[in-house]
mmCIF file of C-alpha atoms in Angstrom:
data_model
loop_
_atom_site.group_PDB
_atom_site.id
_atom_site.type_symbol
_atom_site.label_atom_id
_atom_site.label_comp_id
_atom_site.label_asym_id
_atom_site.label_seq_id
_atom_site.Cartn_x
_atom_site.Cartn_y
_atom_site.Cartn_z
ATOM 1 C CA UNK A 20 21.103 43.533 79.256
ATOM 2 C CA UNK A 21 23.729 45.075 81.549
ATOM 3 C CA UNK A 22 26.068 43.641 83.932
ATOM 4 C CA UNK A 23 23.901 45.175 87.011
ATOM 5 C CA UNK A 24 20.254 43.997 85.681
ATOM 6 C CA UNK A 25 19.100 40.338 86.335
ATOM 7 C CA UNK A 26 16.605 38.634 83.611
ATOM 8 C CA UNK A 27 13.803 40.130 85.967
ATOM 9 C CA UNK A 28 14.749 43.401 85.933
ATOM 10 C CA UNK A 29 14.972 43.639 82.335
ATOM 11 C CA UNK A 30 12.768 45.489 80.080
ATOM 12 C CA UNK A 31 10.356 43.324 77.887
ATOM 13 C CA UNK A 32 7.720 44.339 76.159
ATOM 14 C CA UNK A 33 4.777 41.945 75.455
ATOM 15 C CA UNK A 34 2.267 41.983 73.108
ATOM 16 C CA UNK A 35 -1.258 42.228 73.709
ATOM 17 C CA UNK A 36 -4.512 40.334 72.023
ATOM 18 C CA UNK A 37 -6.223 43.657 69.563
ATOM 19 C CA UNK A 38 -9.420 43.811 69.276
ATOM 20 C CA UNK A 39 -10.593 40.633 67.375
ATOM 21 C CA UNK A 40 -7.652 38.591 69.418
ATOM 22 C CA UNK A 41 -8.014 36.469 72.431
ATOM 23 C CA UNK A 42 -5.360 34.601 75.135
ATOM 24 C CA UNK A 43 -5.575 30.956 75.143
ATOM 25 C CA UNK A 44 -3.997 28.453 76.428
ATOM 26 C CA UNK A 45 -2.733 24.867 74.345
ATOM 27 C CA UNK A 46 -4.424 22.188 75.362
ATOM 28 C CA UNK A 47 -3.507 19.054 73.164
ATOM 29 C CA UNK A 48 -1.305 18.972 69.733
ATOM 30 C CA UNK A 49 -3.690 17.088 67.228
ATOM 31 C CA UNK A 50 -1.217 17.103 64.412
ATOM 32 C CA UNK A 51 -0.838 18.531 60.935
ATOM 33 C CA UNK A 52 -0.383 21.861 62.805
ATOM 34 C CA UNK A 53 -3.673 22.254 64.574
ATOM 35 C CA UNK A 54 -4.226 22.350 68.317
ATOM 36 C CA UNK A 55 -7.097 22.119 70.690
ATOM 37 C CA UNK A 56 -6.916 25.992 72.507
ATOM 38 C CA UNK A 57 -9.201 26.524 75.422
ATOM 39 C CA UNK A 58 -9.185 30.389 75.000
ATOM 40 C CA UNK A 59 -10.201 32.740 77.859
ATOM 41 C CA UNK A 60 -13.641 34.071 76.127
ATOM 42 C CA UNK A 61 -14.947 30.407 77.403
ATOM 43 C CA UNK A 62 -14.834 28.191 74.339
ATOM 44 C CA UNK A 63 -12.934 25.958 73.096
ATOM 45 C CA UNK A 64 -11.326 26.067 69.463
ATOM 46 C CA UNK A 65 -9.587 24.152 67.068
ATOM 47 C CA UNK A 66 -6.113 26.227 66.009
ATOM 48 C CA UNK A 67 -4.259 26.075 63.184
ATOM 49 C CA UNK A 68 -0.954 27.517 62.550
ATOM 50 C CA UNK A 69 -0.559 29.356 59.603
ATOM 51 C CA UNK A 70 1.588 28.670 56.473
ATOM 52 C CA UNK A 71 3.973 31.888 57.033
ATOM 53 C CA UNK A 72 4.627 30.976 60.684
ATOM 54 C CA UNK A 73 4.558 26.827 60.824
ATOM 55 C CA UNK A 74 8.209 26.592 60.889
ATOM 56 C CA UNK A 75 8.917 29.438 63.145
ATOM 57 C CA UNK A 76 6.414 29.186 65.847
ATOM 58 C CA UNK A 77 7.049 25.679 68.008
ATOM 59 C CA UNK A 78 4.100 25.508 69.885
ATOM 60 C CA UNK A 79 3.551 22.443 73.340
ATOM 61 C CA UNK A 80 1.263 21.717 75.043
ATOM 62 C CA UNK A 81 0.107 24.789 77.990
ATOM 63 C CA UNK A 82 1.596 27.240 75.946
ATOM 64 C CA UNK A 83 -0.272 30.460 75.997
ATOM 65 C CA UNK A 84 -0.651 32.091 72.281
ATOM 66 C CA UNK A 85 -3.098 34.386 71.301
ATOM 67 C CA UNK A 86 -5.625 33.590 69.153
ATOM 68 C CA UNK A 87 -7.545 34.917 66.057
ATOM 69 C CA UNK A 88 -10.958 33.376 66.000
ATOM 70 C CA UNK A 89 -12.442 32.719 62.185
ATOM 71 C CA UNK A 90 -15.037 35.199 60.868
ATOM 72 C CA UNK A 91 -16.628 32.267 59.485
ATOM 73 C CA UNK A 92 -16.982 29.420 61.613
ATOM 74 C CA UNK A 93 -15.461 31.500 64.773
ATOM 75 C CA UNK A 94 -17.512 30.036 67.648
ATOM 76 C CA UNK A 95 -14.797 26.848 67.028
ATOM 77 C CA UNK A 96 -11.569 27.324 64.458
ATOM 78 C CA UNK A 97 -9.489 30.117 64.745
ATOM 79 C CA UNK A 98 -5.393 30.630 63.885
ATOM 80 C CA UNK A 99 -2.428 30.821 66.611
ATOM 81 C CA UNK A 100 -0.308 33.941 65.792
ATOM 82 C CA UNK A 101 1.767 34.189 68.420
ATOM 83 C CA UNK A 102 3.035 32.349 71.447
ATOM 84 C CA UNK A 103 4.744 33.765 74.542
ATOM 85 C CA UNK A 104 8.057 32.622 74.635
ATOM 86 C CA UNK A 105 9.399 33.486 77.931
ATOM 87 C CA UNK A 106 8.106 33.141 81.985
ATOM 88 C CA UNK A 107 8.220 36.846 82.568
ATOM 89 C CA UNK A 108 5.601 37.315 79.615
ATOM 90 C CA UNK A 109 3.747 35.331 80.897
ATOM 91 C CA UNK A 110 3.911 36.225 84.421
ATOM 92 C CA UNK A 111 3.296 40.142 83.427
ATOM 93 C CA UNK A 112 0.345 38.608 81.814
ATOM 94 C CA UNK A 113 -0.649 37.023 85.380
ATOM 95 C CA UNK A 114 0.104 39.866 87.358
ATOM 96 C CA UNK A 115 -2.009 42.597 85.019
ATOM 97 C CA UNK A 116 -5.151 40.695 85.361
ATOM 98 C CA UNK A 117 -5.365 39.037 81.321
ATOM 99 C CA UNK A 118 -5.246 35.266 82.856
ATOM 100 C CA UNK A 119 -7.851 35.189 85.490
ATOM 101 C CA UNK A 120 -9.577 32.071 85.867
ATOM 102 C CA UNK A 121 -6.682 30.240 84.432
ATOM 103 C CA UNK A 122 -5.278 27.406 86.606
ATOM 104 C CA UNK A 123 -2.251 27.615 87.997
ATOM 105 C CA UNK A 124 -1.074 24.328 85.994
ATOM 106 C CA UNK A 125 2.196 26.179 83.106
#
């Protein structure tokens, strides 16, 4: 970041859900690193975080993180891969249209 640029006017780039991703939104830490998600297809999942990314990703309660439903068993488990770390992710996210129907509540 230069001198002249403010933390708003700087370039990020933020990652999107692919094609067997989805947005959601942490609703309540259960422990031994799952989390209740209510993801933006409509249902509600139990997350895990995987064993490559448990000590790296700190996930809280109304965090958004995308999502990776389970092939088997997908309708209600799935695995967090990433979180958005900063406002103006989140925000872009907002302001394209990807958290509609989201309350305003993080």
């Amino acid at each position: 970041m230069s001198n002249d640029q403010t933390p708003e006017q700087q370039l990020i780039r933020v990652r999107l859900p692919q094609k067997n991703e989805v947005l959601g939104i942490v609703q309540q830490r259960l422990g031994g690193s799952r989390m209740r998600v209510l993801c933006l297809d409509g249902k509600e999942r139990i997350c895990r975080i995987p064993g490559r990314l448990r000590r790296g990703l700190w996930v809280r309660e109304n965090d958004v993180v995308i999502v990776s439903p389970w092939e088997l068993g997908g309708e209600d488990k799935g695995d967090i891969f990433y979180k958005y770390k900063s406002k103006a992710e989140v925000a872009f996210l907002r302001k394209k249209g990807y958290l509609k129907g989201v309350e305003e509540e993080f």
